[in-house]
């Protein structure tokens, strides 16, 4: 039977003060093998080195519960590295799935980008409306941007509904000349 550095087998089968198998010799014998083993599982040398170091720490912490035989120590180290490697694989898979889901969704800045685009579009439409003659401008602001009905505009301005309709039609003709087709379509969509 073997023991860890500074400990050996005593008469009662407990670890005593021998040095038949110390931690350094175990480390020297298995470190490179365990890294190679872990790399085969996770395909990442740096993570494999961390895993093997963690396995040795676990071994040292639980050495009292492991049989004194070298094969028991070897089995413990390989089993620990295997489990730690699988944990890393599971963690990496979760991270990859999360990253993939994030790339499929809109970025967090999308509402800000949408707000900027909307502001720019509305600014262009407002500029075009502001360039209209006064009656057309007032009717356009109330009808197209405020969403008021023709009879509401007529009541507010003291005009007939037919006059509002005619001036609204003329304002649309002028706006069609001032706005790009896309902006004009947005204006019509917003007014409906």
Coordinates of N, CA and C in Angstrom, one line a residue:
X1 N 0.8 -1.2 0.0 CA 0.0 0.0 0.0 C 0.9 1.2 0.0
X2 N 0.3 2.3 -0.5 CA 1.0 3.6 -0.6 C 0.4 4.7 0.2
X3 N 1.2 5.7 0.4 CA 0.6 6.8 1.1 C 1.1 8.1 0.5
X4 N 0.6 9.2 0.9 CA 0.9 10.5 0.4 C 2.2 11.0 1.2
X5 N 2.8 12.0 0.5 CA 4.1 12.6 1.1 C 3.9 12.9 2.6
X6 N 4.8 12.4 3.4 CA 4.8 12.7 4.8 C 4.0 11.8 5.6
X7 N 3.3 10.8 4.8 CA 2.4 9.9 5.5 C 2.7 8.5 5.0
X8 N 2.6 7.6 5.9 CA 2.9 6.2 5.5 C 1.9 5.3 6.2
X9 N 2.1 4.0 6.0 CA 1.2 3.0 6.6 C 1.7 2.7 8.0
X10 N 0.9 2.8 8.9 CA 1.2 2.5 10.3 C 0.7 1.1 10.6
X11 N 1.0 0.6 11.8 CA 0.6 -0.8 12.2 C -0.9 -1.0 12.1
X12 N -1.7 0.0 12.4 CA -3.1 -0.1 12.4 C -3.8 0.1 11.0
X13 N -3.0 0.2 10.0 CA -3.5 0.4 8.6 C -3.8 1.9 8.3
X14 N -3.5 2.8 9.3 CA -3.8 4.2 9.0 C -2.5 4.8 8.4
X15 N -2.6 6.0 7.9 CA -1.5 6.7 7.3 C -0.6 7.2 8.5
X16 N 0.7 7.0 8.3 CA 1.7 7.4 9.3 C 2.6 8.4 8.7
X17 N 3.9 8.2 9.0 CA 4.9 9.2 8.6 C 5.9 8.6 7.6
X18 N 5.5 7.9 6.6 CA 6.4 7.4 5.6 C 6.3 8.3 4.3
X19 N 7.2 8.0 3.3 CA 7.1 8.8 2.1 C 7.2 7.9 0.9
X20 N 6.4 6.7 0.9 CA 6.5 5.8 -0.2 C 5.9 6.4 -1.5
X21 N 4.9 7.2 -1.3 CA 4.3 7.8 -2.5 C 3.9 9.2 -2.2
X22 N 4.7 10.2 -2.6 CA 4.4 11.6 -2.2 C 3.6 12.2 -3.4
X23 N 3.0 13.4 -3.1 CA 2.2 14.1 -4.1 C 3.1 14.5 -5.3
X24 N 4.3 14.9 -5.1 CA 5.2 15.3 -6.2 C 5.3 14.1 -7.2
X25 N 5.6 12.9 -6.7 CA 5.7 11.8 -7.6 C 4.5 11.5 -8.4
X26 N 3.3 11.6 -7.7 CA 2.0 11.4 -8.3 C 1.8 12.4 -9.4
X27 N 2.1 13.7 -9.1 CA 1.9 14.8 -10.0 C 2.8 14.6 -11.2
X28 N 4.1 14.3 -11.0 CA 5.0 14.1 -12.1 C 4.6 12.9 -13.0
X29 N 4.1 11.9 -12.4 CA 3.7 10.7 -13.2 C 2.5 10.9 -14.0
X30 N 1.5 11.6 -13.5 CA 0.2 11.7 -14.1 C -0.2 13.0 -14.8
X31 N 0.5 14.1 -14.4 CA 0.1 15.4 -14.9 C -0.1 15.5 -16.4
X32 N 1.0 15.1 -17.2 CA 0.9 15.2 -18.6 C -0.1 14.3 -19.2
X33 N -0.2 13.1 -18.7 CA -1.2 12.1 -19.2 C -2.6 12.6 -19.0
X34 N -2.9 13.2 -17.8 CA -4.2 13.7 -17.5 C -4.6 14.9 -18.4
X35 N -3.6 15.8 -18.7 CA -3.8 16.9 -19.6 C -4.2 16.4 -21.0
X36 N -3.4 15.4 -21.4 CA -3.7 14.8 -22.8 C -5.1 14.2 -22.8
X37 N -5.4 13.5 -21.7 CA -6.7 12.9 -21.6 C -7.8 14.0 -21.7
X38 N -7.7 15.0 -20.9 CA -8.7 16.1 -20.9 C -8.8 16.8 -22.2
X39 N -7.6 17.1 -22.9 CA -7.7 17.7 -24.2 C -8.4 16.9 -25.2
X40 N -8.3 15.6 -25.1 CA -9.0 14.7 -26.0 C -10.6 14.9 -25.8
X41 N -11.0 15.2 -24.6 CA -12.4 15.4 -24.3 C -12.9 16.8 -24.7
X42 N -12.1 17.8 -24.3 CA -12.7 19.2 -24.4 C -12.0 20.0 -25.5
X43 N -10.9 19.5 -26.1 CA -10.2 20.2 -27.2 C -9.7 21.6 -26.8
X44 N -9.3 21.8 -25.6 CA -8.8 23.1 -25.2 C -7.7 22.9 -24.1
X45 N -6.4 23.1 -24.5 CA -5.3 22.8 -23.6 C -5.3 23.7 -22.3
X46 N -5.6 25.0 -22.4 CA -5.6 25.8 -21.2 C -6.7 25.3 -20.2
X47 N -7.9 25.0 -20.7 CA -8.9 24.5 -19.8 C -8.5 23.2 -19.3
X48 N -7.9 22.3 -20.1 CA -7.4 21.0 -19.6 C -6.4 21.2 -18.5
X49 N -5.5 22.1 -18.6 CA -4.5 22.3 -17.5 C -5.2 22.8 -16.2
X50 N -6.2 23.6 -16.3 CA -7.0 24.0 -15.1 C -7.7 22.8 -14.5
X51 N -8.3 22.0 -15.4 CA -9.0 20.8 -14.9 C -8.1 19.9 -14.2
X52 N -6.9 19.6 -14.7 CA -6.0 18.7 -14.1 C -5.5 19.2 -12.7
X53 N -5.2 20.5 -12.7 CA -4.8 21.1 -11.4 C -6.0 21.0 -10.4
X54 N -7.2 21.2 -10.8 CA -8.3 21.1 -9.9 C -8.5 19.6 -9.4
X55 N -8.2 18.7 -10.3 CA -8.3 17.3 -10.0 C -7.2 16.9 -8.9
X56 N -6.0 17.5 -9.0 CA -5.0 17.2 -8.0 C -5.4 17.9 -6.6
X57 N -6.0 19.0 -6.7 CA -6.5 19.7 -5.5 C -7.6 18.8 -4.8
X58 N -8.5 18.3 -5.6 CA -9.5 17.4 -5.1 C -8.9 16.2 -4.5
X59 N -8.0 15.6 -5.2 CA -7.3 14.4 -4.7 C -6.7 14.7 -3.3
X60 N -6.0 15.8 -3.2 CA -5.3 16.2 -2.0 C -6.3 16.4 -0.9
X61 N -7.4 17.0 -1.2 CA -8.5 17.2 -0.2 C -9.1 15.9 0.3
X62 N -9.3 14.9 -0.6 CA -10.0 13.7 -0.3 C -9.0 12.5 -0.1
X63 N -7.7 12.7 0.0 CA -6.8 11.6 0.0 C -7.0 10.6 1.1
X64 N -7.6 11.1 2.2 CA -7.8 10.2 3.3 C -8.9 9.1 3.0
X65 N -9.7 9.4 2.0 CA -10.8 8.5 1.6 C -10.4 7.6 0.5
X66 N -9.2 7.7 0.0 CA -8.8 7.0 -1.2 C -7.8 5.9 -0.7
X67 N -8.0 4.7 -1.3 CA -7.1 3.6 -0.9 C -5.6 4.0 -1.2
X68 N -4.7 3.3 -0.4 CA -3.3 3.7 -0.5 C -2.6 3.2 -1.8
X69 N -3.3 2.4 -2.6 CA -2.7 1.8 -3.8 C -2.6 2.8 -4.9
X70 N -1.5 2.7 -5.7 CA -1.3 3.6 -6.8 C -2.4 3.5 -7.8
X71 N -2.9 2.3 -8.1 CA -4.0 2.2 -9.0 C -5.3 2.9 -8.6
X72 N -5.6 2.9 -7.3 CA -6.7 3.7 -6.7 C -6.5 5.2 -7.0
X73 N -5.3 5.7 -6.7 CA -5.0 7.1 -7.0 C -5.2 7.4 -8.5
X74 N -4.6 6.6 -9.3 CA -4.7 6.8 -10.7 C -6.2 6.8 -11.2
X75 N -7.0 5.8 -10.7 CA -8.4 5.8 -11.1 C -9.1 7.0 -10.6
X76 N -8.8 7.4 -9.4 CA -9.5 8.6 -8.8 C -9.2 9.8 -9.7
X77 N -7.9 10.0 -10.1 CA -7.5 11.2 -10.9 C -8.2 11.2 -12.3
X78 N -8.1 10.0 -12.9 CA -8.8 9.9 -14.3 C -10.3 10.2 -14.2
X79 N -10.9 9.6 -13.2 CA -12.4 9.8 -13.0 C -12.7 11.2 -12.7
X80 N -11.9 11.9 -11.9 CA -12.1 13.3 -11.6 C -11.9 14.2 -12.8
X81 N -10.9 13.9 -13.5 CA -10.6 14.7 -14.7 C -11.7 14.5 -15.7
X82 N -12.2 13.3 -15.9 CA -13.3 13.0 -16.8 C -14.6 13.8 -16.4
X83 N -14.9 13.8 -15.1 CA -16.1 14.5 -14.7 C -16.0 16.0 -14.8
X84 N -14.8 16.5 -14.4 CA -14.5 17.9 -14.6 C -14.6 18.4 -16.0
X85 N -14.0 17.5 -16.9 CA -14.0 17.8 -18.4 C -15.5 17.9 -18.9
X86 N -16.3 16.9 -18.5 CA -17.7 16.9 -18.9 C -18.4 18.1 -18.4
X87 N -18.1 18.5 -17.2 CA -18.7 19.7 -16.6 C -18.4 20.9 -17.5
X88 N -17.1 21.0 -17.9 CA -16.7 22.1 -18.8 C -17.4 22.1 -20.1
X89 N -17.5 20.9 -20.7 CA -18.3 20.7 -21.9 C -19.7 21.2 -21.8
X90 N -20.4 20.8 -20.7 CA -21.7 21.2 -20.5 C -21.8 22.7 -20.3
X91 N -20.9 23.3 -19.6 CA -20.9 24.7 -19.4 C -20.7 25.4 -20.8
X92 N -19.7 24.9 -21.5 CA -19.4 25.6 -22.8 C -20.6 25.4 -23.8
X93 N -21.3 24.3 -23.7 CA -22.5 24.1 -24.5 C -23.6 25.2 -24.1
X94 N -23.8 25.4 -22.8 CA -24.8 26.4 -22.4 C -24.4 27.7 -22.8
X95 N -23.1 28.1 -22.7 CA -22.6 29.4 -23.2 C -22.8 29.5 -24.7
X96 N -22.5 28.5 -25.4 CA -22.7 28.6 -26.9 C -24.2 28.7 -27.3
X97 N -25.0 28.0 -26.6 CA -26.5 28.1 -26.9 C -27.0 29.5 -26.5
X98 N -26.5 30.0 -25.4 CA -26.9 31.4 -25.1 C -26.5 32.4 -26.1
X99 N -25.2 32.3 -26.5 CA -24.7 33.2 -27.5 C -25.4 33.1 -28.8
X100 N -25.8 31.8 -29.2 CA -26.5 31.6 -30.4 C -27.9 32.2 -30.4
X101 N -28.6 32.1 -29.2 CA -29.9 32.7 -29.1 C -29.8 34.2 -29.1
X102 N -28.7 34.7 -28.5 CA -28.6 36.2 -28.5 C -28.3 36.7 -29.9
X103 N -27.6 35.9 -30.7 CA -27.3 36.4 -32.1 C -28.6 36.3 -32.9
X104 N -29.6 35.5 -32.6 CA -30.8 35.4 -33.3 C -31.8 36.5 -32.9
X105 N -31.7 37.0 -31.8 CA -32.6 38.1 -31.3 C -32.0 39.4 -31.7
X106 N -32.8 40.4 -31.7 CA -32.4 41.8 -32.0 C -31.4 42.2 -30.9
X107 N -30.4 43.0 -31.2 CA -29.5 43.5 -30.2 C -30.2 44.4 -29.2
X108 N -29.7 44.6 -28.1 CA -30.3 45.4 -27.0 C -30.5 46.8 -27.5
X109 N -29.7 47.3 -28.4 CA -29.7 48.7 -28.9 C -30.8 48.9 -29.9
X110 N -31.5 47.8 -30.4 CA -32.5 48.0 -31.5 C -33.6 49.0 -31.1
X111 N -34.1 49.0 -30.0 CA -35.2 50.1 -29.7 C -34.6 51.5 -29.8
X112 N -33.4 51.7 -29.5 CA -32.7 53.0 -29.6 C -32.6 53.3 -31.1
X113 N -32.1 52.3 -31.9 CA -31.9 52.5 -33.3 C -33.3 52.8 -34.0
X114 N -34.3 52.1 -33.6 CA -35.6 52.3 -34.2 C -36.1 53.7 -33.8
X115 N -35.9 54.2 -32.6 CA -36.3 55.5 -32.2 C -35.6 56.6 -33.0
X116 N -34.3 56.4 -33.3 CA -33.5 57.3 -34.1 C -34.1 57.4 -35.5
X117 N -34.3 56.3 -36.1 CA -34.9 56.2 -37.5 C -36.2 56.9 -37.5
X118 N -37.1 56.6 -36.6 CA -38.4 57.2 -36.5 C -38.3 58.7 -36.4
X119 N -37.5 59.2 -35.5 CA -37.3 60.6 -35.3 C -36.8 61.3 -36.6
X120 N -35.9 60.6 -37.3 CA -35.4 61.2 -38.6 C -36.5 61.3 -39.6
X121 N -37.3 60.2 -39.7 CA -38.3 60.1 -40.7 C -39.4 61.2 -40.4
X122 N -39.8 61.3 -39.1 CA -40.8 62.3 -38.8 C -40.3 63.7 -39.0
X123 N -39.0 63.9 -38.7 CA -38.4 65.2 -38.9 C -38.5 65.6 -40.4
X124 N -38.2 64.7 -41.3 CA -38.3 65.0 -42.8 C -39.7 65.3 -43.1
X125 N -40.7 64.5 -42.6 CA -42.1 64.8 -42.9 C -42.5 66.2 -42.3
X126 N -42.1 66.5 -41.1 CA -42.5 67.8 -40.5 C -41.9 68.9 -41.3
X127 N -40.7 68.8 -41.8 CA -40.0 69.8 -42.6 C -40.8 70.1 -43.9
X128 N -41.3 69.0 -44.5 CA -42.1 69.1 -45.7 C -43.4 69.8 -45.5
X129 N -44.0 69.4 -44.4 CA -45.3 70.0 -44.0 C -45.1 71.5 -43.7
X130 N -44.1 71.8 -43.0 CA -43.8 73.2 -42.6 C -43.6 74.1 -43.8
X131 N -43.2 73.5 -44.9 CA -42.9 74.3 -46.1 C -44.2 74.6 -46.9
X132 N -45.3 74.0 -46.5 CA -46.6 74.2 -47.2 C -47.2 75.5 -46.9
X133 N -48.0 76.1 -47.8 CA -48.8 77.3 -47.4 C -49.6 77.1 -46.1
X134 N -49.9 78.1 -45.4 CA -50.4 78.0 -44.1 C -51.6 77.2 -43.9
X135 N -52.7 77.3 -44.8 CA -53.9 76.5 -44.6 C -53.6 75.1 -44.8
X136 N -52.8 74.7 -45.8 CA -52.4 73.3 -46.1 C -51.6 72.8 -45.0
X137 N -50.7 73.6 -44.4 CA -49.9 73.2 -43.3 C -50.7 72.8 -42.1
X138 N -51.6 73.7 -41.7 CA -52.5 73.5 -40.5 C -53.3 72.2 -40.7
X139 N -53.9 72.1 -41.9 CA -54.8 70.9 -42.1 C -53.9 69.7 -42.1
X140 N -52.8 69.7 -42.7 CA -51.9 68.5 -42.7 C -51.4 68.1 -41.4
X141 N -51.0 69.1 -40.5 CA -50.6 68.8 -39.2 C -51.8 68.1 -38.4
X142 N -53.0 68.7 -38.5 CA -54.1 68.1 -37.8 C -54.5 66.8 -38.3
X143 N -54.6 66.7 -39.7 CA -55.1 65.5 -40.3 C -54.1 64.3 -40.4
X144 N -52.9 64.6 -40.8 CA -51.9 63.6 -41.1 C -51.2 63.2 -39.8
X145 N -50.8 64.1 -39.0 CA -50.0 63.8 -37.8 C -50.7 63.7 -36.5
X146 N -51.8 64.5 -36.4 CA -52.6 64.4 -35.1 C -53.7 63.4 -35.3
X147 N -54.0 62.9 -36.5 CA -54.9 61.9 -36.7 C -56.4 62.3 -36.6
X148 N -56.6 63.6 -36.8 CA -58.0 64.1 -36.6 C -58.8 63.8 -37.9
X149 N -60.1 63.6 -37.8 CA -61.0 63.4 -38.9 C -61.3 64.7 -39.6
X150 N -61.8 64.6 -40.8 CA -62.1 65.9 -41.6 C -63.1 66.7 -40.9
X151 N -64.2 66.1 -40.3 CA -65.2 66.9 -39.7 C -64.7 67.6 -38.4
X152 N -63.7 67.0 -37.7 CA -63.1 67.6 -36.5 C -62.3 68.8 -36.9
X153 N -61.5 68.7 -38.0 CA -60.7 69.8 -38.5 C -61.6 70.9 -39.0
X154 N -62.7 70.6 -39.7 CA -63.7 71.6 -40.2 C -64.3 72.4 -39.0
X155 N -64.6 71.7 -37.9 CA -65.2 72.3 -36.7 C -64.2 73.3 -36.1
X156 N -63.0 72.8 -35.9 CA -61.9 73.6 -35.3 C -61.6 74.8 -36.1
X157 N -61.5 74.7 -37.4 CA -61.1 75.8 -38.2 C -62.3 76.7 -38.8
X158 N -63.5 76.2 -38.5 CA -64.7 77.0 -39.0 C -64.8 76.9 -40.5
X159 N -64.6 75.7 -41.1 CA -64.6 75.5 -42.6 C -65.6 74.4 -42.8
X160 N -66.0 74.3 -44.1 CA -66.8 73.2 -44.5 C -66.0 71.9 -44.6
X161 N -66.6 70.8 -44.5 CA -65.8 69.5 -44.6 C -65.3 69.4 -46.0
X162 N -66.0 69.8 -47.0 CA -65.6 69.8 -48.4 C -64.3 70.6 -48.6
X163 N -64.2 71.8 -48.0 CA -63.0 72.6 -48.1 C -61.8 71.9 -47.5
X164 N -62.1 71.3 -46.3 CA -61.0 70.5 -45.7 C -60.5 69.4 -46.6
X165 N -61.4 68.7 -47.2 CA -61.0 67.6 -48.1 C -60.2 68.1 -49.2
X166 N -60.7 69.2 -49.9 CA -60.0 69.7 -51.1 C -58.6 70.2 -50.7
X167 N -58.5 70.9 -49.6 CA -57.2 71.4 -49.1 C -56.2 70.3 -48.7
X168 N -56.8 69.2 -48.1 CA -56.0 68.1 -47.8 C -55.5 67.4 -49.0
X169 N -56.3 67.3 -50.0 CA -55.9 66.6 -51.3 C -54.8 67.5 -51.9
X170 N -54.9 68.8 -52.0 CA -53.9 69.6 -52.5 C -52.6 69.5 -51.7
X171 N -52.7 69.5 -50.4 CA -51.5 69.3 -49.6 C -50.8 68.0 -49.9
X172 N -51.6 66.9 -50.1 CA -50.9 65.7 -50.5 C -50.2 65.8 -51.8
X173 N -50.8 66.5 -52.7 CA -50.1 66.6 -54.0 C -48.8 67.4 -53.9
X174 N -48.8 68.4 -53.0 CA -47.5 69.1 -52.8 C -46.5 68.3 -52.0
X175 N -47.0 67.6 -51.0 CA -46.1 66.7 -50.2 C -45.5 65.6 -51.1
X176 N -46.3 65.1 -52.0 CA -45.7 64.0 -52.9 C -44.5 64.6 -53.7
X177 N -44.5 65.8 -54.0 CA -43.4 66.4 -54.7 C -42.2 66.7 -53.8
X178 N -42.4 66.9 -52.5 CA -41.4 67.3 -51.6 C -40.7 66.1 -50.9
X179 N -41.5 65.0 -50.8 CA -41.0 63.8 -50.1 C -40.6 62.7 -51.0
X180 N -39.7 61.8 -50.6 CA -39.4 60.6 -51.4 C -40.6 59.7 -51.3
X181 N -40.7 58.8 -52.2 CA -41.8 57.9 -52.3 C -42.0 57.1 -51.0
X182 N -40.8 56.7 -50.4 CA -40.9 56.0 -49.1 C -41.4 56.8 -48.0
X183 N -41.0 58.1 -47.9 CA -41.5 59.0 -46.9 C -42.9 59.3 -47.1
X184 N -43.3 59.5 -48.3 CA -44.7 59.8 -48.6 C -45.6 58.6 -48.2
X185 N -45.1 57.4 -48.5 CA -45.9 56.2 -48.1 C -46.0 56.1 -46.6
X186 N -44.9 56.4 -45.9 CA -45.0 56.5 -44.4 C -46.0 57.5 -43.9
X187 N -46.0 58.7 -44.5 CA -47.0 59.7 -44.2 C -48.4 59.2 -44.4
X188 N -48.7 58.6 -45.5 CA -50.0 58.0 -45.8 C -50.4 56.9 -44.7
X189 N -49.4 56.1 -44.5 CA -49.6 55.0 -43.5 C -49.9 55.6 -42.1
X190 N -49.2 56.6 -41.7 CA -49.3 57.2 -40.4 C -50.7 57.9 -40.3
X191 N -51.2 58.5 -41.5 CA -52.4 59.2 -41.5 C -53.6 58.3 -41.4
X192 N -53.4 57.0 -41.8 CA -54.6 56.1 -41.9 C -54.9 55.5 -40.6

